[in-house]
Amino acid sequence: AQKVTQAQTEISVVEKEDVTLDCVYETRDTTYYLFWYKQPPSGELVFLIRRNSFDEQNEISGRYSWNFQKSTSSFNFTITASQVVDSAVYFCALSEAERTGANNLFFGTGTRLTVIP
Amino acid sequence: DTAVSQTPKYLVTQMGNDKSIKCEQNLGHDTMYWYKQDSKKFLKIMFSYNNKELIINETVPNRFSPKSPDKAHLNLHINSLELGDSAVYFCASSFRGNTEAFFGQGTRLTVV
């Protein structure tokens, strides 16, 4: 069965600090997809990144970067030089789309990030 | 233009009532979903649906039923509402399993 673990329930950092959000997953499938979503205080879910299981290349997008390591089943998310607008709940998610044919997302419990000005 | 839109945004109703939440997407996607987010922020898939197949999470009570008049719409009907149904319900869409899912803004359902 699939599982996504985000061990960090809440993190607080001071503005401009770097912060890493951890995500560990479990799946029996060899083909799967990993995601990060952001849920700001306004409540919507904002897509950040999608990574397939065959692509272990790290990705950087502005202040955001992601480190995918199949050997440790981890897909960690780093925010560099954090800003107050980064305050949100961040969700890691897993999809076993190849098997199910649909993008059913299994979410972790989320990490609430608070950036203090 | 909103890509995935849900109505209403807020819904307050009494126990035992039947209610519907509407969802529409204009992204040309062929698969739509309903998720439930509980008071602890935990997100759980309820249904996924394309024009060929409905995949139901077995933990969803049969009081919940998705109805899709066409590819761009997936409405959620809930019968005999219970207090425990209070949550935020999110609609989402994607192109099968090959793209990311985009979410609507959520519907906060409160059962009193």
Short mmCIF file of C-alpha atoms in Angstrom, two decimals:
data_model
loop_
_atom_site.label_atom_id
_atom_site.label_comp_id
_atom_site.label_asym_id
_atom_site.label_seq_id
_atom_site.Cartn_x
_atom_site.Cartn_y
_atom_site.Cartn_z
CA ALA A 1 0.00 0.00 0.00
CA GLN A 2 1.12 3.54 -0.66
CA LYS A 3 2.11 5.93 2.09
CA VAL A 4 3.52 9.42 2.35
CA THR A 5 5.12 10.64 5.56
CA GLN A 6 5.84 14.23 6.42
CA ALA A 7 7.36 13.96 9.86
CA GLN A 8 7.60 17.70 10.43
CA THR A 9 4.21 18.93 11.58
CA GLU A 10 5.19 22.57 12.05
CA ILE A 11 8.31 24.58 11.28
CA SER A 12 9.05 28.20 12.10
CA VAL A 13 11.90 30.13 10.55
CA VAL A 14 12.96 33.73 10.49
CA GLU A 15 12.71 35.50 7.17
CA LYS A 16 15.68 34.92 4.84
CA GLU A 17 16.57 31.62 6.45
CA ASP A 18 16.65 28.45 4.34
CA VAL A 19 14.26 25.66 5.25
CA THR A 20 13.88 22.06 4.10
CA LEU A 21 10.61 20.17 4.25
CA ASP A 22 10.99 16.41 4.39
CA CYS A 23 8.91 13.83 2.55
CA VAL A 24 9.33 10.05 2.65
CA TYR A 25 7.13 7.75 0.60
CA GLU A 26 6.31 4.08 0.24
CA THR A 27 5.03 2.35 -2.87
CA ARG A 28 5.27 -1.06 -4.48
CA ASP A 29 5.05 0.37 -7.98
CA THR A 30 8.15 0.97 -10.05
CA THR A 31 6.47 3.81 -11.92
CA TYR A 32 4.96 6.56 -9.83
CA TYR A 33 4.80 10.33 -9.52
CA LEU A 34 5.61 12.63 -6.64
CA PHE A 35 4.18 16.08 -6.06
CA TRP A 36 4.36 19.08 -3.82
CA TYR A 37 1.40 21.36 -3.25
CA LYS A 38 1.16 24.58 -1.27
CA GLN A 39 -1.92 25.57 0.72
CA PRO A 40 -1.69 29.22 1.81
CA PRO A 41 -3.98 30.63 4.51
CA SER A 42 -6.55 31.48 1.82
CA GLY A 43 -7.13 27.73 1.44
CA GLU A 44 -6.54 26.90 -2.20
CA LEU A 45 -4.17 24.13 -3.24
CA VAL A 46 -1.38 25.34 -5.49
CA PHE A 47 0.63 22.91 -7.59
CA LEU A 48 4.40 23.32 -7.20
CA ILE A 49 6.10 20.36 -8.84
CA ARG A 50 5.59 16.90 -10.31
CA ARG A 51 8.40 14.38 -10.62
CA ASN A 52 8.25 10.89 -12.12
CA SER A 53 10.06 7.95 -10.61
CA PHE A 54 12.55 7.68 -13.45
CA ASP A 55 13.78 11.21 -13.16
CA GLU A 56 16.04 11.67 -10.17
CA GLN A 57 17.48 14.91 -11.38
CA ASN A 58 17.15 17.65 -8.80
CA GLU A 59 15.11 20.64 -9.81
CA ILE A 60 15.43 24.31 -9.01
CA SER A 61 12.79 26.93 -9.62
CA GLY A 62 13.73 30.32 -8.27
CA ARG A 63 14.03 30.02 -4.51
CA TYR A 64 12.54 26.51 -4.56
CA SER A 65 14.49 23.33 -5.04
CA TRP A 66 13.65 19.67 -4.79
CA ASN A 67 15.86 16.69 -3.99
CA PHE A 68 14.55 13.31 -5.12
CA GLN A 69 16.43 10.23 -3.89
CA LYS A 70 14.98 6.84 -4.75
CA SER A 71 17.55 5.08 -2.57
CA THR A 72 16.01 6.63 0.52
CA SER A 73 12.47 7.06 -0.90
CA SER A 74 12.62 10.75 -0.19
CA PHE A 75 11.49 13.84 -2.05
CA ASN A 76 12.54 16.85 0.00
CA PHE A 77 11.70 20.47 -0.68
CA THR A 78 13.97 23.39 0.15
CA ILE A 79 13.03 27.04 0.21
CA THR A 80 16.03 29.37 0.06
CA ALA A 81 15.89 32.82 1.60
CA SER A 82 12.38 32.29 2.94
CA GLN A 83 9.81 35.08 2.77
CA VAL A 84 6.67 35.77 4.75
CA VAL A 85 4.60 34.85 1.68
CA ASP A 86 6.00 31.33 1.92
CA SER A 87 3.97 30.79 5.09
CA ALA A 88 1.58 27.97 4.25
CA VAL A 89 0.91 24.29 4.69
CA TYR A 90 2.95 22.22 2.25
CA PHE A 91 1.80 18.80 1.15
CA CYS A 92 3.81 16.05 -0.44
CA ALA A 93 1.80 13.55 -2.48
CA LEU A 94 2.24 10.28 -4.38
CA SER A 95 0.38 9.03 -7.44
CA GLU A 96 0.52 5.49 -8.77
CA ALA A 97 -0.95 6.68 -12.03
CA GLU A 98 0.51 4.03 -14.29
CA ARG A 99 -1.36 1.31 -12.47
CA THR A 100 -4.61 3.13 -11.74
CA GLY A 101 -4.82 5.16 -14.93
CA ALA A 102 -5.79 8.20 -12.93
CA ASN A 103 -3.92 10.74 -10.92
CA ASN A 104 -5.29 9.73 -7.53
CA LEU A 105 -3.08 11.56 -5.09
CA PHE A 106 -2.16 10.14 -1.72
CA PHE A 107 -1.17 13.04 0.47
CA GLY A 108 1.08 13.33 3.46
CA THR A 109 -0.26 15.06 6.54
CA GLY A 110 1.35 18.35 5.58
CA THR A 111 3.95 20.63 7.14
CA ARG A 112 2.86 24.03 8.35
CA LEU A 113 5.61 26.55 7.64
CA THR A 114 5.58 29.89 9.40
CA VAL A 115 8.05 32.52 8.27
CA ILE A 116 8.56 35.19 10.90
CA PRO A 117 9.40 38.67 9.66
CA ASP B 1 -10.64 32.55 -16.26
CA THR B 2 -10.73 30.09 -13.39
CA ALA B 3 -9.40 26.70 -14.44
CA VAL B 4 -11.31 24.60 -11.91
CA SER B 5 -14.28 26.23 -10.24
CA GLN B 6 -16.53 24.96 -7.50
CA THR B 7 -19.83 26.28 -6.23
CA PRO B 8 -20.76 27.11 -3.61
CA LYS B 9 -17.67 28.18 -1.71
CA TYR B 10 -19.47 27.85 1.62
CA LEU B 11 -22.39 25.58 2.46
CA VAL B 12 -24.12 25.40 5.83
CA THR B 13 -26.91 22.87 6.18
CA GLN B 14 -28.75 20.78 8.72
CA MET B 15 -28.26 17.12 9.45
CA GLY B 16 -30.33 14.85 7.28
CA ASN B 17 -30.45 17.21 4.30
CA ASP B 18 -29.29 16.36 0.80
CA LYS B 19 -26.90 18.75 -0.91
CA SER B 20 -24.80 19.06 -4.05
CA ILE B 21 -21.52 20.73 -4.85
CA LYS B 22 -20.82 21.62 -8.46
CA CYS B 23 -17.46 21.51 -10.19
CA GLU B 24 -16.46 22.66 -13.64
CA GLN B 25 -13.09 22.68 -15.38
CA ASN B 26 -12.10 24.50 -18.56
CA LEU B 27 -8.68 22.89 -18.98
CA GLY B 28 -9.78 20.23 -21.43
CA HIS B 29 -8.86 17.52 -18.96
CA ASP B 30 -10.50 14.13 -19.17
CA THR B 31 -10.31 13.04 -15.54
CA MET B 32 -11.84 14.73 -12.53
CA TYR B 33 -11.59 14.07 -8.82
CA TRP B 34 -13.11 14.83 -5.47
CA TYR B 35 -11.00 15.13 -2.34
CA LYS B 36 -12.02 15.70 1.26
CA GLN B 37 -9.93 17.74 3.69
CA ASP B 38 -10.83 17.22 7.32
CA SER B 39 -10.40 19.57 10.26
CA LYS B 40 -6.82 18.38 10.75
CA LYS B 41 -5.99 19.32 7.15
CA PHE B 42 -5.70 15.72 6.05
CA LEU B 43 -6.52 15.34 2.34
CA LYS B 44 -8.04 12.14 1.08
CA ILE B 45 -9.15 11.03 -2.37
CA MET B 46 -12.85 10.22 -2.61
CA PHE B 47 -13.40 9.58 -6.31
CA SER B 48 -11.71 9.79 -9.64
CA TYR B 49 -13.76 9.75 -12.80
CA ASN B 50 -13.24 9.90 -16.51
CA ASN B 51 -15.70 9.13 -19.26
CA LYS B 52 -14.96 5.46 -18.95
CA GLU B 53 -14.40 4.63 -15.36
CA LEU B 54 -15.34 5.65 -11.86
CA ILE B 55 -12.82 4.74 -9.21
CA ILE B 56 -14.25 4.93 -5.74
CA ASN B 57 -12.29 5.00 -2.55
CA GLU B 58 -13.82 2.15 -0.62
CA THR B 59 -13.92 4.14 2.58
CA VAL B 60 -16.38 6.66 1.14
CA PRO B 61 -19.96 6.10 2.36
CA ASN B 62 -22.48 5.41 -0.38
CA ARG B 63 -24.32 8.57 0.68
CA PHE B 64 -21.74 10.32 -1.49
CA SER B 65 -22.14 10.02 -5.23
CA PRO B 66 -20.40 11.77 -8.10
CA LYS B 67 -22.39 12.71 -11.15
CA SER B 68 -20.83 13.80 -14.41
CA PRO B 69 -23.09 15.29 -17.09
CA ASP B 70 -20.08 15.77 -19.37
CA LYS B 71 -16.29 15.76 -19.36
CA ALA B 72 -16.05 19.27 -17.98
CA HIS B 73 -18.29 18.75 -14.97
CA LEU B 74 -18.23 16.48 -11.94
CA ASN B 75 -20.78 17.24 -9.26
CA LEU B 76 -20.84 15.74 -5.80
CA HIS B 77 -24.16 14.73 -4.28
CA ILE B 78 -24.42 13.97 -0.60
CA ASN B 79 -27.52 12.39 0.90
CA SER B 80 -28.60 12.37 4.53
CA LEU B 81 -25.83 14.68 5.70
CA GLU B 82 -24.15 13.89 9.02
CA LEU B 83 -22.12 16.06 11.37
CA GLY B 84 -18.99 14.14 10.40
CA ASP B 85 -19.38 15.24 6.79
CA SER B 86 -18.28 18.74 7.78
CA ALA B 87 -15.07 19.37 5.89
CA VAL B 88 -13.61 21.18 2.92
CA TYR B 89 -14.26 19.41 -0.36
CA PHE B 90 -11.92 19.97 -3.28
CA CYS B 91 -12.55 19.21 -6.90
CA ALA B 92 -9.57 18.64 -9.19
CA SER B 93 -8.84 17.68 -12.76
CA SER B 94 -5.98 16.26 -14.80
CA PHE B 95 -5.30 14.57 -18.10
CA ARG B 96 -5.52 10.91 -17.03
CA GLY B 97 -2.47 10.11 -14.93
CA ASN B 98 0.00 11.92 -17.10
CA THR B 99 -0.22 15.45 -15.76
CA GLU B 100 -0.50 17.23 -12.50
CA ALA B 101 -3.91 17.74 -10.94
CA PHE B 102 -5.25 21.27 -10.62
CA PHE B 103 -7.59 22.03 -7.77
CA GLY B 104 -10.62 24.20 -7.31
CA GLN B 105 -10.77 26.67 -4.45
CA GLY B 106 -12.66 24.26 -2.20
CA THR B 107 -16.14 24.16 -0.69
CA ARG B 108 -16.40 24.42 3.06
CA LEU B 109 -19.35 22.29 4.16
CA THR B 110 -20.68 22.73 7.66
CA VAL B 111 -23.38 20.39 8.91
CA VAL B 112 -25.26 21.61 11.97
#
